[in-house]
């Protein structure tokens, strides 16, 4: 199966150059030559998927408390940009559909990370897959769905078996191969710091695609690509420049 992601993805939409998981971040990624982004998807209390990383609102919005206890209408009122910088005060938490439509318009491939609040692993996987099944990613040039949560991946795969899935891990665990085979995923997404050349070779030789997060040093990113990594997720697409990597 062909790997649909470019060599460099901006982490959480625009990396550290824009408020994370916002539409403004997508524009920033494009401005720096990125052809793809990673973002995190969680559910509102009324079951709508939207982009946010933390289970609580304080760090990246003007709100308070748990994301999963707020309706979409309540979440959409929050300022998701001022925490980063005042000119971003108009940023709102994007819905998944909105973010996918913007990625399609901008020609950005997507690594959609299912990031469920605790207890919502299955439901979040199901809802995300259902939105994709209804064509919400139409026009997006490449899509990989990933998660740290086996239950989210399994739920999404049940509804959308034809998509490409990645198992997210920190250090490559001893049992990675049996977990990956049990789930039926196609890729392993591993912490860049925790990966050595032998592990990269083992993963690739076992027939899995390989992505790493979050690498902010251009030379190390190139070394990872030389080791067989196919996609590097970075907070600094201005430093880890897509145009400086290897010919695709
Ligand atoms: O998908 C890679 C990376 O985003 C996983 O870590 O915590 O930044 O979502 P996190
Ligand atoms: Mg993420």
PDB file of C-alpha atoms and ligand atoms in Angstrom:
ATOM      1  CA  UNK A   1       0.000   0.000   0.000  1.00  0.00           C
ATOM      2  CA  UNK A   2       1.408   3.373  -0.987  1.00  0.00           C
ATOM      3  CA  UNK A   3       2.153   5.733   1.889  1.00  0.00           C
ATOM      4  CA  UNK A   4      -0.056   8.809   1.447  1.00  0.00           C
ATOM      5  CA  UNK A   5       1.808  11.301   3.652  1.00  0.00           C
ATOM      6  CA  UNK A   6       4.674  13.631   2.703  1.00  0.00           C
ATOM      7  CA  UNK A   7       8.047  13.497   4.462  1.00  0.00           C
ATOM      8  CA  UNK A   8       7.302  16.481   6.705  1.00  0.00           C
ATOM      9  CA  UNK A   9       4.084  17.187   8.621  1.00  0.00           C
ATOM     10  CA  UNK A  10       3.459  20.204  10.832  1.00  0.00           C
ATOM     11  CA  UNK A  11       2.432  18.994  14.308  1.00  0.00           C
ATOM     12  CA  UNK A  12      -1.010  20.087  15.595  1.00  0.00           C
ATOM     13  CA  UNK A  13      -1.647  22.025  12.349  1.00  0.00           C
ATOM     14  CA  UNK A  14       1.027  24.731  12.455  1.00  0.00           C
ATOM     15  CA  UNK A  15       3.488  23.313  14.937  1.00  0.00           C
ATOM     16  CA  UNK A  16       4.828  25.888  17.381  1.00  0.00           C
ATOM     17  CA  UNK A  17       4.360  28.709  14.864  1.00  0.00           C
ATOM     18  CA  UNK A  18       0.609  29.187  15.396  1.00  0.00           C
ATOM     19  CA  UNK A  19      -1.988  28.295  18.020  1.00  0.00           C
ATOM     20  CA  UNK A  20      -2.176  24.507  17.950  1.00  0.00           C
ATOM     21  CA  UNK A  21      -5.069  22.680  16.302  1.00  0.00           C
ATOM     22  CA  UNK A  22      -6.499  25.796  14.625  1.00  0.00           C
ATOM     23  CA  UNK A  23      -7.319  26.747  11.054  1.00  0.00           C
ATOM     24  CA  UNK A  24      -4.727  29.529  11.300  1.00  0.00           C
ATOM     25  CA  UNK A  25      -2.139  26.821  11.861  1.00  0.00           C
ATOM     26  CA  UNK A  26      -3.022  25.223   8.531  1.00  0.00           C
ATOM     27  CA  UNK A  27      -2.235  28.464   6.714  1.00  0.00           C
ATOM     28  CA  UNK A  28       1.074  28.726   8.571  1.00  0.00           C
ATOM     29  CA  UNK A  29       1.996  25.171   7.567  1.00  0.00           C
ATOM     30  CA  UNK A  30       1.348  25.976   3.916  1.00  0.00           C
ATOM     31  CA  UNK A  31       3.327  29.198   4.197  1.00  0.00           C
ATOM     32  CA  UNK A  32       6.360  27.181   5.264  1.00  0.00           C
ATOM     33  CA  UNK A  33       6.080  24.730   2.409  1.00  0.00           C
ATOM     34  CA  UNK A  34       4.423  21.876   4.286  1.00  0.00           C
ATOM     35  CA  UNK A  35       2.271  19.541   2.258  1.00  0.00           C
ATOM     36  CA  UNK A  36       0.694  17.888   5.286  1.00  0.00           C
ATOM     37  CA  UNK A  37      -0.285  18.324   8.917  1.00  0.00           C
ATOM     38  CA  UNK A  38      -1.064  16.271  11.993  1.00  0.00           C
ATOM     39  CA  UNK A  39      -3.953  17.223  14.290  1.00  0.00           C
ATOM     40  CA  UNK A  40      -5.803  15.836  17.319  1.00  0.00           C
ATOM     41  CA  UNK A  41      -9.520  15.049  17.401  1.00  0.00           C
ATOM     42  CA  UNK A  42     -11.760  14.734  20.480  1.00  0.00           C
ATOM     43  CA  UNK A  43     -15.548  14.721  21.026  1.00  0.00           C
ATOM     44  CA  UNK A  44     -17.752  17.407  22.526  1.00  0.00           C
ATOM     45  CA  UNK A  45     -20.367  16.401  25.112  1.00  0.00           C
ATOM     46  CA  UNK A  46     -22.943  16.131  22.331  1.00  0.00           C
ATOM     47  CA  UNK A  47     -20.698  13.902  20.232  1.00  0.00           C
ATOM     48  CA  UNK A  48     -19.213  16.250  17.654  1.00  0.00           C
ATOM     49  CA  UNK A  49     -15.557  15.741  16.675  1.00  0.00           C
ATOM     50  CA  UNK A  50     -13.347  18.800  16.942  1.00  0.00           C
ATOM     51  CA  UNK A  51      -9.669  19.652  17.054  1.00  0.00           C
ATOM     52  CA  UNK A  52      -8.085  19.915  20.495  1.00  0.00           C
ATOM     53  CA  UNK A  53      -5.209  18.185  22.228  1.00  0.00           C
ATOM     54  CA  UNK A  54      -5.888  18.377  25.965  1.00  0.00           C
ATOM     55  CA  UNK A  55      -8.877  16.868  27.764  1.00  0.00           C
ATOM     56  CA  UNK A  56      -9.245  20.195  29.577  1.00  0.00           C
ATOM     57  CA  UNK A  57      -9.754  23.654  28.121  1.00  0.00           C
ATOM     58  CA  UNK A  58      -7.460  25.847  30.197  1.00  0.00           C
ATOM     59  CA  UNK A  59      -4.151  25.595  28.317  1.00  0.00           C
ATOM     60  CA  UNK A  60      -5.312  26.412  24.792  1.00  0.00           C
ATOM     61  CA  UNK A  61      -8.656  28.180  25.145  1.00  0.00           C
ATOM     62  CA  UNK A  62     -10.500  30.808  27.171  1.00  0.00           C
ATOM     63  CA  UNK A  63     -12.665  28.039  28.679  1.00  0.00           C
ATOM     64  CA  UNK A  64     -12.479  25.983  31.849  1.00  0.00           C
ATOM     65  CA  UNK A  65     -13.074  22.347  32.651  1.00  0.00           C
ATOM     66  CA  UNK A  66     -13.301  19.216  30.565  1.00  0.00           C
ATOM     67  CA  UNK A  67     -13.882  19.261  26.812  1.00  0.00           C
ATOM     68  CA  UNK A  68     -16.172  16.243  27.131  1.00  0.00           C
ATOM     69  CA  UNK A  69     -18.550  18.170  29.426  1.00  0.00           C
ATOM     70  CA  UNK A  70     -19.157  21.012  26.949  1.00  0.00           C
ATOM     71  CA  UNK A  71     -21.441  20.993  23.950  1.00  0.00           C
ATOM     72  CA  UNK A  72     -20.173  21.980  20.532  1.00  0.00           C
ATOM     73  CA  UNK A  73     -22.104  25.255  20.777  1.00  0.00           C
ATOM     74  CA  UNK A  74     -20.367  26.072  24.059  1.00  0.00           C
ATOM     75  CA  UNK A  75     -16.939  25.094  22.755  1.00  0.00           C
ATOM     76  CA  UNK A  76     -17.350  27.144  19.586  1.00  0.00           C
ATOM     77  CA  UNK A  77     -17.700  30.321  21.643  1.00  0.00           C
ATOM     78  CA  UNK A  78     -14.220  29.946  23.128  1.00  0.00           C
ATOM     79  CA  UNK A  79     -11.163  31.887  22.051  1.00  0.00           C
ATOM     80  CA  UNK A  80      -8.590  29.313  20.923  1.00  0.00           C
ATOM     81  CA  UNK A  81      -5.902  31.739  19.835  1.00  0.00           C
ATOM     82  CA  UNK A  82      -5.194  34.441  22.442  1.00  0.00           C
ATOM     83  CA  UNK A  83      -3.216  32.057  24.658  1.00  0.00           C
ATOM     84  CA  UNK A  84      -0.705  31.947  21.811  1.00  0.00           C
ATOM     85  CA  UNK A  85      -0.767  35.571  20.671  1.00  0.00           C
ATOM     86  CA  UNK A  86      -3.326  38.382  20.653  1.00  0.00           C
ATOM     87  CA  UNK A  87      -3.710  38.584  16.840  1.00  0.00           C
ATOM     88  CA  UNK A  88      -5.112  35.019  16.917  1.00  0.00           C
ATOM     89  CA  UNK A  89      -8.014  35.929  19.251  1.00  0.00           C
ATOM     90  CA  UNK A  90     -10.600  35.140  16.578  1.00  0.00           C
ATOM     91  CA  UNK A  91      -9.508  31.497  16.280  1.00  0.00           C
ATOM     92  CA  UNK A  92     -12.163  28.992  17.299  1.00  0.00           C
ATOM     93  CA  UNK A  93     -11.851  25.265  17.970  1.00  0.00           C
ATOM     94  CA  UNK A  94     -12.326  23.865  14.455  1.00  0.00           C
ATOM     95  CA  UNK A  95     -14.738  21.034  13.863  1.00  0.00           C
ATOM     96  CA  UNK A  96     -13.216  17.991  12.184  1.00  0.00           C
ATOM     97  CA  UNK A  97     -15.293  18.640   9.077  1.00  0.00           C
ATOM     98  CA  UNK A  98     -14.151  22.237   8.874  1.00  0.00           C
ATOM     99  CA  UNK A  99     -10.482  21.308   9.271  1.00  0.00           C
ATOM    100  CA  UNK A 100     -10.699  18.579   6.623  1.00  0.00           C
ATOM    101  CA  UNK A 101     -12.406  20.937   4.181  1.00  0.00           C
ATOM    102  CA  UNK A 102      -9.679  23.533   4.709  1.00  0.00           C
ATOM    103  CA  UNK A 103      -6.954  20.905   4.267  1.00  0.00           C
ATOM    104  CA  UNK A 104      -8.575  19.805   1.021  1.00  0.00           C
ATOM    105  CA  UNK A 105      -8.691  23.419  -0.190  1.00  0.00           C
ATOM    106  CA  UNK A 106      -5.050  23.985   0.779  1.00  0.00           C
ATOM    107  CA  UNK A 107      -3.833  20.659  -0.632  1.00  0.00           C
ATOM    108  CA  UNK A 108      -2.668  19.413   2.771  1.00  0.00           C
ATOM    109  CA  UNK A 109      -2.442  15.704   3.542  1.00  0.00           C
ATOM    110  CA  UNK A 110      -3.664  14.777   7.023  1.00  0.00           C
ATOM    111  CA  UNK A 111      -2.533  12.594   9.864  1.00  0.00           C
ATOM    112  CA  UNK A 112      -5.725  12.546  11.930  1.00  0.00           C
ATOM    113  CA  UNK A 113      -4.918  11.533  15.484  1.00  0.00           C
ATOM    114  CA  UNK A 114      -7.925  10.206  17.373  1.00  0.00           C
ATOM    115  CA  UNK A 115      -7.381  11.682  20.828  1.00  0.00           C
ATOM    116  CA  UNK A 116     -10.283  10.476  22.976  1.00  0.00           C
ATOM    117  CA  UNK A 117     -11.054  11.768  26.423  1.00  0.00           C
ATOM    118  CA  UNK A 118     -10.756   8.919  28.935  1.00  0.00           C
ATOM    119  CA  UNK A 119     -13.793   6.667  28.671  1.00  0.00           C
ATOM    120  CA  UNK A 120     -14.668   7.821  25.141  1.00  0.00           C
ATOM    121  CA  UNK A 121     -12.118   5.726  23.247  1.00  0.00           C
ATOM    122  CA  UNK A 122     -14.590   3.600  21.312  1.00  0.00           C
ATOM    123  CA  UNK A 123     -17.116   6.357  20.660  1.00  0.00           C
ATOM    124  CA  UNK A 124     -14.485   8.790  19.364  1.00  0.00           C
ATOM    125  CA  UNK A 125     -13.113   6.220  16.941  1.00  0.00           C
ATOM    126  CA  UNK A 126     -16.615   5.447  15.718  1.00  0.00           C
ATOM    127  CA  UNK A 127     -17.631   9.076  15.225  1.00  0.00           C
ATOM    128  CA  UNK A 128     -14.422  10.004  13.397  1.00  0.00           C
ATOM    129  CA  UNK A 129     -14.780   7.056  11.035  1.00  0.00           C
ATOM    130  CA  UNK A 130     -18.421   7.898  10.445  1.00  0.00           C
ATOM    131  CA  UNK A 131     -17.529  11.449   9.395  1.00  0.00           C
ATOM    132  CA  UNK A 132     -14.892  10.123   7.025  1.00  0.00           C
ATOM    133  CA  UNK A 133     -17.316   7.569   5.657  1.00  0.00           C
ATOM    134  CA  UNK A 134     -19.699  10.424   4.878  1.00  0.00           C
ATOM    135  CA  UNK A 135     -17.043  11.980   2.640  1.00  0.00           C
ATOM    136  CA  UNK A 136     -15.772  14.710   4.934  1.00  0.00           C
ATOM    137  CA  UNK A 137     -12.174  14.068   3.829  1.00  0.00           C
ATOM    138  CA  UNK A 138     -13.001  14.219   0.145  1.00  0.00           C
ATOM    139  CA  UNK A 139     -10.309  16.185  -1.666  1.00  0.00           C
ATOM    140  CA  UNK A 140      -7.701  15.707   1.058  1.00  0.00           C
ATOM    141  CA  UNK A 141      -4.651  14.466  -0.858  1.00  0.00           C
ATOM    142  CA  UNK A 142      -3.637  11.828   1.694  1.00  0.00           C
ATOM    143  CA  UNK A 143      -4.997  10.541   5.005  1.00  0.00           C
ATOM    144  CA  UNK A 144      -3.653   8.379   7.815  1.00  0.00           C
ATOM    145  CA  UNK A 145      -5.643   7.808  11.006  1.00  0.00           C
ATOM    146  CA  UNK A 146      -3.600   7.204  14.147  1.00  0.00           C
ATOM    147  CA  UNK A 147      -4.157   6.775  17.868  1.00  0.00           C
ATOM    148  CA  UNK A 148      -2.446   5.721  21.064  1.00  0.00           C
ATOM    149  CA  UNK A 149      -5.709   3.946  21.909  1.00  0.00           C
ATOM    150  CA  UNK A 150      -6.228   0.465  20.518  1.00  0.00           C
ATOM    151  CA  UNK A 151      -9.966   0.754  21.208  1.00  0.00           C
ATOM    152  CA  UNK A 152     -10.240   3.916  19.085  1.00  0.00           C
ATOM    153  CA  UNK A 153      -8.375   2.327  16.191  1.00  0.00           C
ATOM    154  CA  UNK A 154     -10.463  -0.838  16.390  1.00  0.00           C
ATOM    155  CA  UNK A 155     -13.716   1.134  16.461  1.00  0.00           C
ATOM    156  CA  UNK A 156     -12.717   3.245  13.461  1.00  0.00           C
ATOM    157  CA  UNK A 157     -11.497   0.235  11.497  1.00  0.00           C
ATOM    158  CA  UNK A 158     -14.772  -1.543  12.018  1.00  0.00           C
ATOM    159  CA  UNK A 159     -16.634   1.294  10.299  1.00  0.00           C
ATOM    160  CA  UNK A 160     -13.952   2.286   7.792  1.00  0.00           C
ATOM    161  CA  UNK A 161     -11.826  -0.749   7.004  1.00  0.00           C
ATOM    162  CA  UNK A 162     -10.380   0.755   3.832  1.00  0.00           C
ATOM    163  CA  UNK A 163      -8.436   3.608   5.464  1.00  0.00           C
ATOM    164  CA  UNK A 164      -4.763   3.598   6.456  1.00  0.00           C
ATOM    165  CA  UNK A 165      -4.149   3.300  10.196  1.00  0.00           C
ATOM    166  CA  UNK A 166      -1.146   3.951  12.399  1.00  0.00           C
ATOM    167  CA  UNK A 167      -0.536   2.736  15.930  1.00  0.00           C
ATOM    168  CA  UNK A 168       0.939   5.540  18.038  1.00  0.00           C
ATOM    169  CA  UNK A 169       3.505   4.573  20.656  1.00  0.00           C
ATOM    170  CA  UNK A 170       6.121   6.408  22.678  1.00  0.00           C
ATOM    171  CA  UNK A 171       9.090   4.016  22.927  1.00  0.00           C
ATOM    172  CA  UNK A 172       8.645   1.097  20.573  1.00  0.00           C
ATOM    173  CA  UNK A 173       7.196  -1.488  22.989  1.00  0.00           C
ATOM    174  CA  UNK A 174       8.395  -5.097  23.095  1.00  0.00           C
ATOM    175  CA  UNK A 175       5.006  -6.281  21.886  1.00  0.00           C
ATOM    176  CA  UNK A 176       4.616  -3.722  19.085  1.00  0.00           C
ATOM    177  CA  UNK A 177       4.469  -6.358  16.330  1.00  0.00           C
ATOM    178  CA  UNK A 178       1.765  -8.459  17.969  1.00  0.00           C
ATOM    179  CA  UNK A 179      -0.260  -5.358  18.863  1.00  0.00           C
ATOM    180  CA  UNK A 180       0.032  -4.012  15.322  1.00  0.00           C
ATOM    181  CA  UNK A 181      -0.868  -7.356  13.765  1.00  0.00           C
ATOM    182  CA  UNK A 182      -3.762  -7.869  16.187  1.00  0.00           C
ATOM    183  CA  UNK A 183      -5.222  -4.493  15.284  1.00  0.00           C
ATOM    184  CA  UNK A 184      -4.429  -4.783  11.589  1.00  0.00           C
ATOM    185  CA  UNK A 185      -2.780  -1.340  11.373  1.00  0.00           C
ATOM    186  CA  UNK A 186      -0.478  -0.395   8.532  1.00  0.00           C
ATOM    187  CA  UNK A 187       1.947   1.979  10.247  1.00  0.00           C
ATOM    188  CA  UNK A 188       3.785   2.624  13.482  1.00  0.00           C
ATOM    189  CA  UNK A 189       4.078   6.218  14.715  1.00  0.00           C
ATOM    190  CA  UNK A 190       6.836   6.416  17.287  1.00  0.00           C
ATOM    191  CA  UNK A 191       8.517   9.127  19.359  1.00  0.00           C
ATOM    192  CA  UNK A 192      11.515  10.365  17.369  1.00  0.00           C
ATOM    193  CA  UNK A 193      13.849  10.432  20.389  1.00  0.00           C
ATOM    194  CA  UNK A 194      13.071   6.848  21.214  1.00  0.00           C
ATOM    195  CA  UNK A 195      13.832   5.325  17.808  1.00  0.00           C
ATOM    196  CA  UNK A 196      17.169   3.852  16.758  1.00  0.00           C
ATOM    197  CA  UNK A 197      18.269   2.587  13.350  1.00  0.00           C
ATOM    198  CA  UNK A 198      17.873  -1.091  14.219  1.00  0.00           C
ATOM    199  CA  UNK A 199      14.295  -0.564  15.376  1.00  0.00           C
ATOM    200  CA  UNK A 200      13.477   1.444  12.268  1.00  0.00           C
ATOM    201  CA  UNK A 201      14.834  -1.366  10.103  1.00  0.00           C
ATOM    202  CA  UNK A 202      12.845  -3.986  12.008  1.00  0.00           C
ATOM    203  CA  UNK A 203       9.600  -2.048  11.608  1.00  0.00           C
ATOM    204  CA  UNK A 204      10.128  -1.438   7.891  1.00  0.00           C
ATOM    205  CA  UNK A 205      11.360  -4.991   7.227  1.00  0.00           C
ATOM    206  CA  UNK A 206       8.208  -6.273   8.941  1.00  0.00           C
ATOM    207  CA  UNK A 207       6.164  -4.499   6.290  1.00  0.00           C
ATOM    208  CA  UNK A 208       4.949  -1.515   8.307  1.00  0.00           C
ATOM    209  CA  UNK A 209       5.091   2.122   7.359  1.00  0.00           C
ATOM    210  CA  UNK A 210       6.909   4.336   9.849  1.00  0.00           C
ATOM    211  CA  UNK A 211       6.335   7.896  11.041  1.00  0.00           C
ATOM    212  CA  UNK A 212       7.953   9.776  13.919  1.00  0.00           C
ATOM    213  CA  UNK A 213       6.944  12.661  16.201  1.00  0.00           C
ATOM    214  CA  UNK A 214       8.093  15.273  17.146  1.00  0.00           C
ATOM    215  CA  UNK A 215      11.439  16.083  15.533  1.00  0.00           C
ATOM    216  CA  UNK A 216      12.542  19.706  15.491  1.00  0.00           C
ATOM    217  CA  UNK A 217      16.116  19.344  14.269  1.00  0.00           C
ATOM    218  CA  UNK A 218      16.607  19.272  10.497  1.00  0.00           C
ATOM    219  CA  UNK A 219      19.746  17.106  10.513  1.00  0.00           C
ATOM    220  CA  UNK A 220      18.186  14.541  12.815  1.00  0.00           C
ATOM    221  CA  UNK A 221      15.044  14.576  10.624  1.00  0.00           C
ATOM    222  CA  UNK A 222      17.173  13.759   7.591  1.00  0.00           C
ATOM    223  CA  UNK A 223      18.934  10.998   9.540  1.00  0.00           C
ATOM    224  CA  UNK A 224      15.546   9.532  10.483  1.00  0.00           C
ATOM    225  CA  UNK A 225      14.431   9.575   6.852  1.00  0.00           C
ATOM    226  CA  UNK A 226      17.674   7.822   5.895  1.00  0.00           C
ATOM    227  CA  UNK A 227      16.856   5.185   8.520  1.00  0.00           C
ATOM    228  CA  UNK A 228      13.650   4.367   6.686  1.00  0.00           C
ATOM    229  CA  UNK A 229      11.228   6.709   8.425  1.00  0.00           C
ATOM    230  CA  UNK A 230       8.734   7.954   5.846  1.00  0.00           C
ATOM    231  CA  UNK A 231       7.203  10.920   7.668  1.00  0.00           C
ATOM    232  CA  UNK A 232       8.616  13.275  10.283  1.00  0.00           C
ATOM    233  CA  UNK A 233       6.177  15.345  12.347  1.00  0.00           C
ATOM    234  CA  UNK A 234       7.672  18.630  13.503  1.00  0.00           C
ATOM    235  CA  UNK A 235       6.792  21.665  15.606  1.00  0.00           C
ATOM    236  CA  UNK A 236       9.052  23.794  13.410  1.00  0.00           C
ATOM    237  CA  UNK A 237       8.279  23.438   9.709  1.00  0.00           C
ATOM    238  CA  UNK A 238      10.430  26.547   9.223  1.00  0.00           C
ATOM    239  CA  UNK A 239      13.482  24.579  10.488  1.00  0.00           C
ATOM    240  CA  UNK A 240      12.614  21.074   9.307  1.00  0.00           C
ATOM    241  CA  UNK A 241      11.837  22.312   5.852  1.00  0.00           C
ATOM    242  CA  UNK A 242      10.016  20.008   3.469  1.00  0.00           C
ATOM    243  CA  UNK A 243      12.064  21.399   0.585  1.00  0.00           C
ATOM    244  CA  UNK A 244      15.361  20.418   2.289  1.00  0.00           C
ATOM    245  CA  UNK A 245      14.440  16.767   2.711  1.00  0.00           C
ATOM    246  CA  UNK A 246      15.055  14.062   0.136  1.00  0.00           C
ATOM    247  CA  UNK A 247      13.477  13.938  -3.293  1.00  0.00           C
ATOM    248  CA  UNK A 248      10.177  12.171  -2.856  1.00  0.00           C
TER     249      UNK A 248
HETATM  250  O1  LIG B   1       0.592  12.127  16.379  1.00  0.00           O
HETATM  251  C1  LIG B   1       1.851  12.422  16.878  1.00  0.00           C
HETATM  252  C2  LIG B   1       1.804  13.261  18.121  1.00  0.00           C
HETATM  253  O2  LIG B   1       0.908  14.320  17.944  1.00  0.00           O
HETATM  254  C3  LIG B   1       1.424  12.470  19.325  1.00  0.00           C
HETATM  255  O3  LIG B   1       1.556  13.195  20.505  1.00  0.00           O
HETATM  256  O4  LIG B   1       0.578  14.347  22.412  1.00  0.00           O
HETATM  257  O5  LIG B   1       1.395  15.657  20.491  1.00  0.00           O
HETATM  258  O6  LIG B   1      -0.682  14.323  20.277  1.00  0.00           O
HETATM  259  P1  LIG B   1       0.661  14.436  20.924  1.00  0.00           P
HETATM  260 MG1  LIG B   2      -1.179  14.545  18.188  1.00  0.00          MG
END
